[in-house]
């Protein structure tokens, strides 16, 4: 009986991971993602940014679930339940972080000038968040089919192909987003609007075409956005190659590749957002340049001959003093 079990187990093991997940590595990732998710929860509440619950917090919790399943597998490497769980969850967990990229860039374009982009901030959010949801659902369905069809190779291949389609679609949408984002920053730096600015009914005509200030905090937010994008693109490329190679391929059965190009990349992305957070880099920005520009424009949109010096205090708001420039 024992000899029969020992002869069957290696075959079952090969049909699952192809290795036994390293327990210490799994614990490290569970701890890292738990800490990040807790910090994101506190940040979301403190900065009153509800969209972070469905993006950063959800991604962190999902990664905890996925890596907990792999930790479970380190104790029970031949059990199918933890394998199916980690397969489905780790494939979709980073998708909410991708959604955070789109939202953050929309906020950035609002402040620097939305007319430098091909799309409005709302259009960026609607289009790319829709693409992200489609990708997430596709990957989840594929993972579910592949995980629940162990032992039926044709169904496993079908699930893998659906997962691959979801990853490719996500990578394609990120690529288009990166191209549009790059064009936006080039146009901003050279002050070449891509389209007419939308008229603000409460603003003067000249102000509606204003160029937002690239403050030190805004620079940090852009750096954070670019770093997150890089980490998530690397992870998506790895996942695409992994699925192309197949469930019995060398890539998916080599643990270090998964730990480095999936786990570590998502850790870098989620902690980048913890540190370079839009709460302190974007949401509390006082639009001083906008206020001053409105103050220096006459109702016709031409510069005043009598300028208003605008000074700001932290609590009292703006105070004005007239100085004649004539």
mmCIF file of C-alpha atoms in Angstrom:
data_model
loop_
_atom_site.group_PDB
_atom_site.id
_atom_site.type_symbol
_atom_site.label_atom_id
_atom_site.label_comp_id
_atom_site.label_asym_id
_atom_site.label_seq_id
_atom_site.Cartn_x
_atom_site.Cartn_y
_atom_site.Cartn_z
ATOM 1 C CA UNK A 1 0.000 0.000 0.000
ATOM 2 C CA UNK A 2 2.744 2.426 0.989
ATOM 3 C CA UNK A 3 4.812 1.551 -2.021
ATOM 4 C CA UNK A 4 1.813 2.199 -4.257
ATOM 5 C CA UNK A 5 1.253 5.623 -2.702
ATOM 6 C CA UNK A 6 4.868 6.594 -3.115
ATOM 7 C CA UNK A 7 4.803 5.626 -6.758
ATOM 8 C CA UNK A 8 1.666 7.684 -7.441
ATOM 9 C CA UNK A 9 2.630 10.849 -5.589
ATOM 10 C CA UNK A 10 5.512 11.978 -7.804
ATOM 11 C CA UNK A 11 3.227 11.731 -10.847
ATOM 12 C CA UNK A 12 0.525 13.765 -9.096
ATOM 13 C CA UNK A 13 3.123 16.268 -7.973
ATOM 14 C CA UNK A 14 4.369 16.715 -11.507
ATOM 15 C CA UNK A 15 0.810 17.349 -12.701
ATOM 16 C CA UNK A 16 0.459 20.184 -10.173
ATOM 17 C CA UNK A 17 3.438 22.466 -9.498
ATOM 18 C CA UNK A 18 6.361 20.353 -10.606
ATOM 19 C CA UNK A 19 7.960 21.341 -7.289
ATOM 20 C CA UNK A 20 7.054 21.835 -3.633
ATOM 21 C CA UNK A 21 6.550 25.560 -2.870
ATOM 22 C CA UNK A 22 9.232 26.895 -0.555
ATOM 23 C CA UNK A 23 7.594 27.429 2.837
ATOM 24 C CA UNK A 24 9.852 30.292 3.941
ATOM 25 C CA UNK A 25 9.315 32.184 0.697
ATOM 26 C CA UNK A 26 5.548 31.769 0.998
ATOM 27 C CA UNK A 27 5.577 33.077 4.566
ATOM 28 C CA UNK A 28 7.647 36.097 3.533
ATOM 29 C CA UNK A 29 5.215 37.007 0.756
ATOM 30 C CA UNK A 30 2.161 36.481 2.973
ATOM 31 C CA UNK A 31 3.671 38.846 5.560
ATOM 32 C CA UNK A 32 4.730 41.434 2.976
ATOM 33 C CA UNK A 33 1.334 41.558 1.295
ATOM 34 C CA UNK A 34 -0.497 41.571 4.646
ATOM 35 C CA UNK A 35 1.502 44.567 5.845
ATOM 36 C CA UNK A 36 1.012 46.439 2.569
ATOM 37 C CA UNK A 37 -2.732 45.754 2.497
ATOM 38 C CA UNK A 38 -3.070 46.985 6.104
ATOM 39 C CA UNK A 39 -1.129 50.162 5.298
ATOM 40 C CA UNK A 40 -3.247 50.771 2.201
ATOM 41 C CA UNK A 41 -6.387 50.350 4.285
ATOM 42 C CA UNK A 42 -5.200 52.976 6.763
ATOM 43 C CA UNK A 43 -4.104 55.303 3.946
ATOM 44 C CA UNK A 44 -7.423 54.940 2.145
ATOM 45 C CA UNK A 45 -9.347 55.834 5.303
ATOM 46 C CA UNK A 46 -7.017 58.663 6.321
ATOM 47 C CA UNK A 47 -6.955 60.324 2.907
ATOM 48 C CA UNK A 48 -10.640 59.514 2.259
ATOM 49 C CA UNK A 49 -9.842 57.875 -1.081
ATOM 50 C CA UNK A 50 -12.518 55.212 -1.461
ATOM 51 C CA UNK A 51 -11.251 53.997 -4.845
ATOM 52 C CA UNK A 52 -8.217 52.530 -3.087
ATOM 53 C CA UNK A 53 -10.411 49.914 -1.379
ATOM 54 C CA UNK A 54 -11.277 48.326 -4.722
ATOM 55 C CA UNK A 55 -7.739 48.643 -6.084
ATOM 56 C CA UNK A 56 -4.738 48.591 -3.745
ATOM 57 C CA UNK A 57 -6.460 47.063 -0.696
ATOM 58 C CA UNK A 58 -8.233 44.408 -2.752
ATOM 59 C CA UNK A 59 -5.021 43.529 -4.608
ATOM 60 C CA UNK A 60 -3.119 43.146 -1.333
ATOM 61 C CA UNK A 61 -5.789 40.924 0.220
ATOM 62 C CA UNK A 62 -6.008 38.799 -2.933
ATOM 63 C CA UNK A 63 -2.240 38.305 -2.933
ATOM 64 C CA UNK A 64 -2.403 37.229 0.713
ATOM 65 C CA UNK A 65 -5.012 34.621 -0.221
ATOM 66 C CA UNK A 66 -2.982 33.411 -3.187
ATOM 67 C CA UNK A 67 0.272 33.085 -1.282
ATOM 68 C CA UNK A 68 -1.521 31.514 1.686
ATOM 69 C CA UNK A 69 -2.717 28.829 -0.727
ATOM 70 C CA UNK A 70 0.863 28.264 -1.845
ATOM 71 C CA UNK A 71 1.877 28.078 1.821
ATOM 72 C CA UNK A 72 -0.821 25.448 2.272
ATOM 73 C CA UNK A 73 0.661 23.559 -0.674
ATOM 74 C CA UNK A 74 4.055 23.574 1.019
ATOM 75 C CA UNK A 75 2.462 21.381 3.706
ATOM 76 C CA UNK A 76 0.210 19.407 1.328
ATOM 77 C CA UNK A 77 1.920 19.477 -2.070
ATOM 78 C CA UNK A 78 -0.413 16.867 -3.593
ATOM 79 C CA UNK A 79 -3.682 18.537 -2.548
ATOM 80 C CA UNK A 80 -5.616 20.026 -5.443
ATOM 81 C CA UNK A 81 -7.648 22.652 -3.542
ATOM 82 C CA UNK A 82 -4.728 24.964 -2.624
ATOM 83 C CA UNK A 83 -3.268 24.547 -6.102
ATOM 84 C CA UNK A 84 -6.523 25.604 -7.747
ATOM 85 C CA UNK A 85 -6.888 28.492 -5.295
ATOM 86 C CA UNK A 86 -3.415 29.907 -5.919
ATOM 87 C CA UNK A 87 -3.762 29.381 -9.679
ATOM 88 C CA UNK A 88 -6.972 31.407 -9.872
ATOM 89 C CA UNK A 89 -6.110 34.107 -7.333
ATOM 90 C CA UNK A 90 -2.487 34.940 -8.200
ATOM 91 C CA UNK A 91 -3.376 35.377 -11.870
ATOM 92 C CA UNK A 92 -6.006 38.069 -11.171
ATOM 93 C CA UNK A 93 -4.684 39.683 -7.956
ATOM 94 C CA UNK A 94 -2.496 42.379 -9.612
ATOM 95 C CA UNK A 95 -5.300 43.550 -11.940
ATOM 96 C CA UNK A 96 -6.718 46.023 -9.371
ATOM 97 C CA UNK A 97 -3.245 47.600 -9.144
ATOM 98 C CA UNK A 98 -3.338 48.115 -12.902
ATOM 99 C CA UNK A 99 -6.662 49.862 -12.424
ATOM 100 C CA UNK A 100 -4.994 52.141 -9.852
ATOM 101 C CA UNK A 101 -2.493 53.198 -12.539
ATOM 102 C CA UNK A 102 -5.282 54.425 -14.775
ATOM 103 C CA UNK A 103 -7.004 56.356 -11.976
ATOM 104 C CA UNK A 104 -3.775 57.998 -10.791
ATOM 105 C CA UNK A 105 -2.824 59.098 -14.295
ATOM 106 C CA UNK A 106 -6.287 60.624 -14.708
ATOM 107 C CA UNK A 107 -5.733 62.641 -11.521
ATOM 108 C CA UNK A 108 -2.324 63.763 -12.759
ATOM 109 C CA UNK A 109 -3.707 64.908 -16.110
ATOM 110 C CA UNK A 110 -6.433 66.890 -14.331
ATOM 111 C CA UNK A 111 -3.783 68.894 -12.502
ATOM 112 C CA UNK A 112 -1.219 69.350 -15.256
ATOM 113 C CA UNK A 113 -3.778 70.066 -17.987
ATOM 114 C CA UNK A 114 -6.081 67.512 -19.563
ATOM 115 C CA UNK A 115 -5.775 69.127 -23.000
ATOM 116 C CA UNK A 116 -2.273 67.648 -23.373
ATOM 117 C CA UNK A 117 -3.777 64.171 -23.635
ATOM 118 C CA UNK A 118 -5.709 62.465 -26.411
ATOM 119 C CA UNK A 119 -8.428 61.588 -23.913
ATOM 120 C CA UNK A 120 -10.030 63.326 -20.965
ATOM 121 C CA UNK A 121 -9.355 61.995 -17.438
ATOM 122 C CA UNK A 122 -12.840 60.484 -17.396
ATOM 123 C CA UNK A 123 -12.279 58.782 -20.737
ATOM 124 C CA UNK A 124 -8.952 57.338 -19.553
ATOM 125 C CA UNK A 125 -10.691 55.862 -16.530
ATOM 126 C CA UNK A 126 -13.716 54.480 -18.368
ATOM 127 C CA UNK A 127 -11.836 52.943 -21.298
ATOM 128 C CA UNK A 128 -8.897 51.414 -19.483
ATOM 129 C CA UNK A 129 -10.820 50.328 -16.379
ATOM 130 C CA UNK A 130 -13.244 48.525 -18.686
ATOM 131 C CA UNK A 131 -10.309 46.795 -20.378
ATOM 132 C CA UNK A 132 -8.919 45.841 -16.968
ATOM 133 C CA UNK A 133 -12.240 44.349 -15.843
ATOM 134 C CA UNK A 134 -12.516 42.334 -19.070
ATOM 135 C CA UNK A 135 -8.983 41.065 -18.550
ATOM 136 C CA UNK A 136 -9.625 40.196 -14.910
ATOM 137 C CA UNK A 137 -12.810 38.243 -15.689
ATOM 138 C CA UNK A 138 -11.157 36.416 -18.587
ATOM 139 C CA UNK A 139 -8.169 35.387 -16.500
ATOM 140 C CA UNK A 140 -10.403 34.316 -13.618
ATOM 141 C CA UNK A 141 -12.617 32.167 -15.862
ATOM 142 C CA UNK A 142 -9.577 30.587 -17.502
ATOM 143 C CA UNK A 143 -7.969 29.874 -14.141
ATOM 144 C CA UNK A 144 -11.169 28.309 -12.859
ATOM 145 C CA UNK A 145 -11.499 26.026 -15.900
ATOM 146 C CA UNK A 146 -7.839 24.994 -15.795
ATOM 147 C CA UNK A 147 -7.811 24.412 -12.046
ATOM 148 C CA UNK A 148 -11.037 22.408 -11.943
ATOM 149 C CA UNK A 149 -10.104 20.235 -14.923
ATOM 150 C CA UNK A 150 -6.968 18.614 -13.548
ATOM 151 C CA UNK A 151 -6.754 15.189 -15.110
ATOM 152 C CA UNK A 152 -8.478 16.276 -18.336
ATOM 153 C CA UNK A 153 -5.695 17.705 -20.457
ATOM 154 C CA UNK A 154 -7.926 19.209 -23.135
ATOM 155 C CA UNK A 155 -9.879 21.236 -20.569
ATOM 156 C CA UNK A 156 -6.676 22.266 -18.797
ATOM 157 C CA UNK A 157 -5.310 23.504 -22.132
ATOM 158 C CA UNK A 158 -8.575 25.355 -22.795
ATOM 159 C CA UNK A 159 -8.381 27.103 -19.422
ATOM 160 C CA UNK A 160 -4.738 27.951 -20.001
ATOM 161 C CA UNK A 161 -5.514 29.463 -23.392
ATOM 162 C CA UNK A 162 -8.321 31.579 -21.900
ATOM 163 C CA UNK A 163 -5.950 32.786 -19.179
ATOM 164 C CA UNK A 164 -3.365 33.572 -21.846
ATOM 165 C CA UNK A 165 -5.926 35.574 -23.823
ATOM 166 C CA UNK A 166 -6.735 37.588 -20.698
ATOM 167 C CA UNK A 167 -3.062 38.289 -19.990
ATOM 168 C CA UNK A 168 -2.368 39.295 -23.607
ATOM 169 C CA UNK A 169 -5.400 41.595 -23.601
ATOM 170 C CA UNK A 170 -4.239 43.174 -20.351
ATOM 171 C CA UNK A 171 -0.696 43.638 -21.646
ATOM 172 C CA UNK A 172 -2.026 45.164 -24.868
ATOM 173 C CA UNK A 173 -4.204 47.639 -22.941
ATOM 174 C CA UNK A 174 -1.271 48.571 -20.683
ATOM 175 C CA UNK A 175 0.904 49.093 -23.763
ATOM 176 C CA UNK A 176 -1.640 51.459 -25.315
ATOM 177 C CA UNK A 177 -1.928 53.254 -21.982
ATOM 178 C CA UNK A 178 1.873 53.639 -21.741
ATOM 179 C CA UNK A 179 2.026 55.075 -25.277
ATOM 180 C CA UNK A 180 -0.710 57.607 -24.495
ATOM 181 C CA UNK A 181 0.893 58.461 -21.160
ATOM 182 C CA UNK A 182 4.302 58.980 -22.794
ATOM 183 C CA UNK A 183 2.778 61.234 -25.438
ATOM 184 C CA UNK A 184 0.970 63.204 -22.741
ATOM 185 C CA UNK A 185 4.172 63.945 -20.805
ATOM 186 C CA UNK A 186 6.070 64.859 -23.997
ATOM 187 C CA UNK A 187 3.306 67.266 -24.990
ATOM 188 C CA UNK A 188 3.197 68.725 -21.482
ATOM 189 C CA UNK A 189 6.968 69.295 -21.372
ATOM 190 C CA UNK A 190 6.938 70.941 -24.816
ATOM 191 C CA UNK A 191 3.622 72.741 -24.140
ATOM 192 C CA UNK A 192 1.914 71.356 -27.250
ATOM 193 C CA UNK A 193 -1.754 70.547 -26.435
ATOM 194 C CA UNK A 194 -3.245 67.560 -28.247
ATOM 195 C CA UNK A 195 -6.724 69.060 -28.330
ATOM 196 C CA UNK A 196 -8.740 72.054 -27.237
ATOM 197 C CA UNK A 197 -9.180 72.362 -23.511
ATOM 198 C CA UNK A 198 -12.697 71.890 -22.231
ATOM 199 C CA UNK A 199 -14.230 75.202 -21.279
ATOM 200 C CA UNK A 200 -14.719 75.636 -17.555
ATOM 201 C CA UNK A 201 -17.907 77.732 -17.116
ATOM 202 C CA UNK A 202 -16.524 79.249 -13.912
ATOM 203 C CA UNK A 203 -13.153 80.098 -15.439
ATOM 204 C CA UNK A 204 -11.880 82.748 -17.780
ATOM 205 C CA UNK A 205 -11.109 81.716 -21.345
ATOM 206 C CA UNK A 206 -7.362 82.079 -20.869
ATOM 207 C CA UNK A 207 -7.438 80.057 -17.654
ATOM 208 C CA UNK A 208 -9.142 77.091 -19.353
ATOM 209 C CA UNK A 209 -5.927 76.579 -21.339
ATOM 210 C CA UNK A 210 -3.614 76.894 -18.346
ATOM 211 C CA UNK A 211 -0.639 74.595 -17.788
ATOM 212 C CA UNK A 212 -0.440 73.051 -14.336
ATOM 213 C CA UNK A 213 2.719 73.391 -12.314
ATOM 214 C CA UNK A 214 5.105 70.419 -12.136
ATOM 215 C CA UNK A 215 5.767 70.605 -8.399
ATOM 216 C CA UNK A 216 8.271 68.380 -6.538
ATOM 217 C CA UNK A 217 5.372 66.312 -5.191
ATOM 218 C CA UNK A 218 3.942 65.921 -8.673
ATOM 219 C CA UNK A 219 7.347 64.732 -9.911
ATOM 220 C CA UNK A 220 7.409 62.093 -7.172
ATOM 221 C CA UNK A 221 3.900 60.951 -8.118
ATOM 222 C CA UNK A 222 4.937 60.595 -11.752
ATOM 223 C CA UNK A 223 8.025 58.601 -10.722
ATOM 224 C CA UNK A 224 5.806 56.335 -8.637
ATOM 225 C CA UNK A 225 3.400 55.897 -11.548
ATOM 226 C CA UNK A 226 6.226 54.962 -13.928
ATOM 227 C CA UNK A 227 7.796 52.516 -11.458
ATOM 228 C CA UNK A 228 4.482 50.766 -10.816
ATOM 229 C CA UNK A 229 3.880 50.520 -14.548
ATOM 230 C CA UNK A 230 7.344 48.994 -15.098
ATOM 231 C CA UNK A 231 6.895 46.369 -12.369
ATOM 232 C CA UNK A 232 3.437 45.351 -13.567
ATOM 233 C CA UNK A 233 4.513 45.167 -17.208
ATOM 234 C CA UNK A 234 7.412 42.864 -16.270
ATOM 235 C CA UNK A 235 4.996 40.655 -14.348
ATOM 236 C CA UNK A 236 2.517 40.534 -17.255
ATOM 237 C CA UNK A 237 5.245 39.658 -19.770
ATOM 238 C CA UNK A 238 6.426 36.834 -17.512
ATOM 239 C CA UNK A 239 2.905 35.471 -17.091
ATOM 240 C CA UNK A 240 2.344 35.582 -20.846
ATOM 241 C CA UNK A 241 5.553 33.663 -21.547
ATOM 242 C CA UNK A 242 4.732 31.213 -18.757
ATOM 243 C CA UNK A 243 1.312 30.388 -20.211
ATOM 244 C CA UNK A 244 2.634 30.167 -23.765
ATOM 245 C CA UNK A 245 5.130 27.579 -22.484
ATOM 246 C CA UNK A 246 2.204 25.604 -21.009
ATOM 247 C CA UNK A 247 1.349 23.986 -17.669
ATOM 248 C CA UNK A 248 3.940 21.274 -18.230
ATOM 249 C CA UNK A 249 6.625 23.664 -19.447
ATOM 250 C CA UNK A 250 9.893 24.454 -17.714
ATOM 251 C CA UNK A 251 8.959 28.061 -16.867
ATOM 252 C CA UNK A 252 5.816 27.310 -14.850
ATOM 253 C CA UNK A 253 7.573 24.432 -13.091
ATOM 254 C CA UNK A 254 10.550 26.564 -12.007
ATOM 255 C CA UNK A 255 9.642 28.170 -8.698
ATOM 256 C CA UNK A 256 12.275 30.904 -8.668
ATOM 257 C CA UNK A 257 10.835 32.426 -11.860
ATOM 258 C CA UNK A 258 7.425 32.774 -10.231
ATOM 259 C CA UNK A 259 8.864 34.168 -7.001
ATOM 260 C CA UNK A 260 10.946 36.807 -8.784
ATOM 261 C CA UNK A 261 8.876 37.815 -11.806
ATOM 262 C CA UNK A 262 5.426 37.534 -10.234
ATOM 263 C CA UNK A 263 5.640 37.778 -6.435
ATOM 264 C CA UNK A 264 8.550 40.222 -6.195
ATOM 265 C CA UNK A 265 7.294 42.454 -9.017
ATOM 266 C CA UNK A 266 3.860 42.818 -7.413
ATOM 267 C CA UNK A 267 5.484 43.492 -4.022
ATOM 268 C CA UNK A 268 7.565 46.278 -5.593
ATOM 269 C CA UNK A 269 4.495 47.758 -7.283
ATOM 270 C CA UNK A 270 2.225 47.689 -4.237
ATOM 271 C CA UNK A 271 4.869 49.123 -1.889
ATOM 272 C CA UNK A 272 5.718 51.833 -4.407
ATOM 273 C CA UNK A 273 2.092 52.926 -4.085
ATOM 274 C CA UNK A 274 2.357 52.730 -0.280
ATOM 275 C CA UNK A 275 5.289 55.147 -0.268
ATOM 276 C CA UNK A 276 4.610 57.376 -3.271
ATOM 277 C CA UNK A 277 0.954 57.686 -2.380
ATOM 278 C CA UNK A 278 -1.523 60.003 -4.146
ATOM 279 C CA UNK A 279 -2.934 60.974 -0.760
ATOM 280 C CA UNK A 280 0.021 63.176 0.146
ATOM 281 C CA UNK A 281 1.327 63.772 -3.376
ATOM 282 C CA UNK A 282 -1.910 64.738 -5.135
ATOM 283 C CA UNK A 283 -5.053 65.103 -3.060
ATOM 284 C CA UNK A 284 -3.875 67.895 -0.781
ATOM 285 C CA UNK A 285 -2.387 70.027 -3.549
ATOM 286 C CA UNK A 286 -3.632 73.634 -3.296
ATOM 287 C CA UNK A 287 -4.197 74.998 -6.749
ATOM 288 C CA UNK A 288 -2.203 78.163 -6.158
ATOM 289 C CA UNK A 289 -1.231 78.690 -9.812
ATOM 290 C CA UNK A 290 -4.902 78.432 -10.827
ATOM 291 C CA UNK A 291 -6.049 80.928 -8.206
ATOM 292 C CA UNK A 292 -3.338 83.376 -9.129
ATOM 293 C CA UNK A 293 -4.062 83.073 -12.839
ATOM 294 C CA UNK A 294 -7.738 83.771 -12.302
ATOM 295 C CA UNK A 295 -6.854 86.766 -10.164
ATOM 296 C CA UNK A 296 -4.594 88.250 -12.843
ATOM 297 C CA UNK A 297 -7.132 87.947 -15.674
ATOM 298 C CA UNK A 298 -9.759 90.519 -16.465
ATOM 299 C CA UNK A 299 -13.285 89.423 -17.480
ATOM 300 C CA UNK A 300 -12.233 89.683 -21.112
ATOM 301 C CA UNK A 301 -9.337 87.317 -20.540
ATOM 302 C CA UNK A 302 -6.619 89.990 -20.881
ATOM 303 C CA UNK A 303 -4.055 90.755 -18.165
ATOM 304 C CA UNK A 304 -5.040 93.363 -15.601
ATOM 305 C CA UNK A 305 -3.018 96.521 -15.225
ATOM 306 C CA UNK A 306 -3.673 96.244 -11.510
ATOM 307 C CA UNK A 307 -2.496 92.852 -10.258
ATOM 308 C CA UNK A 308 -3.652 91.159 -7.089
ATOM 309 C CA UNK A 309 -0.957 89.600 -5.003
ATOM 310 C CA UNK A 310 -2.416 86.411 -3.598
ATOM 311 C CA UNK A 311 -0.940 84.999 -0.416
ATOM 312 C CA UNK A 312 -2.075 81.747 1.153
ATOM 313 C CA UNK A 313 -2.185 80.672 4.749
ATOM 314 C CA UNK A 314 -2.746 77.090 5.857
ATOM 315 C CA UNK A 315 -6.123 77.705 7.471
ATOM 316 C CA UNK A 316 -7.354 81.214 6.731
ATOM 317 C CA UNK A 317 -7.329 80.732 2.938
ATOM 318 C CA UNK A 318 -6.314 83.443 0.463
ATOM 319 C CA UNK A 319 -5.841 87.048 1.453
ATOM 320 C CA UNK A 320 -5.470 89.829 -1.090
ATOM 321 C CA UNK A 321 -3.579 93.091 -1.267
ATOM 322 C CA UNK A 322 -3.666 95.482 -4.207
ATOM 323 C CA UNK A 323 -0.482 96.680 -5.792
ATOM 324 C CA UNK A 324 -0.650 98.947 -8.798
ATOM 325 C CA UNK A 325 1.729 97.952 -11.563
ATOM 326 C CA UNK A 326 1.244 101.028 -13.638
#
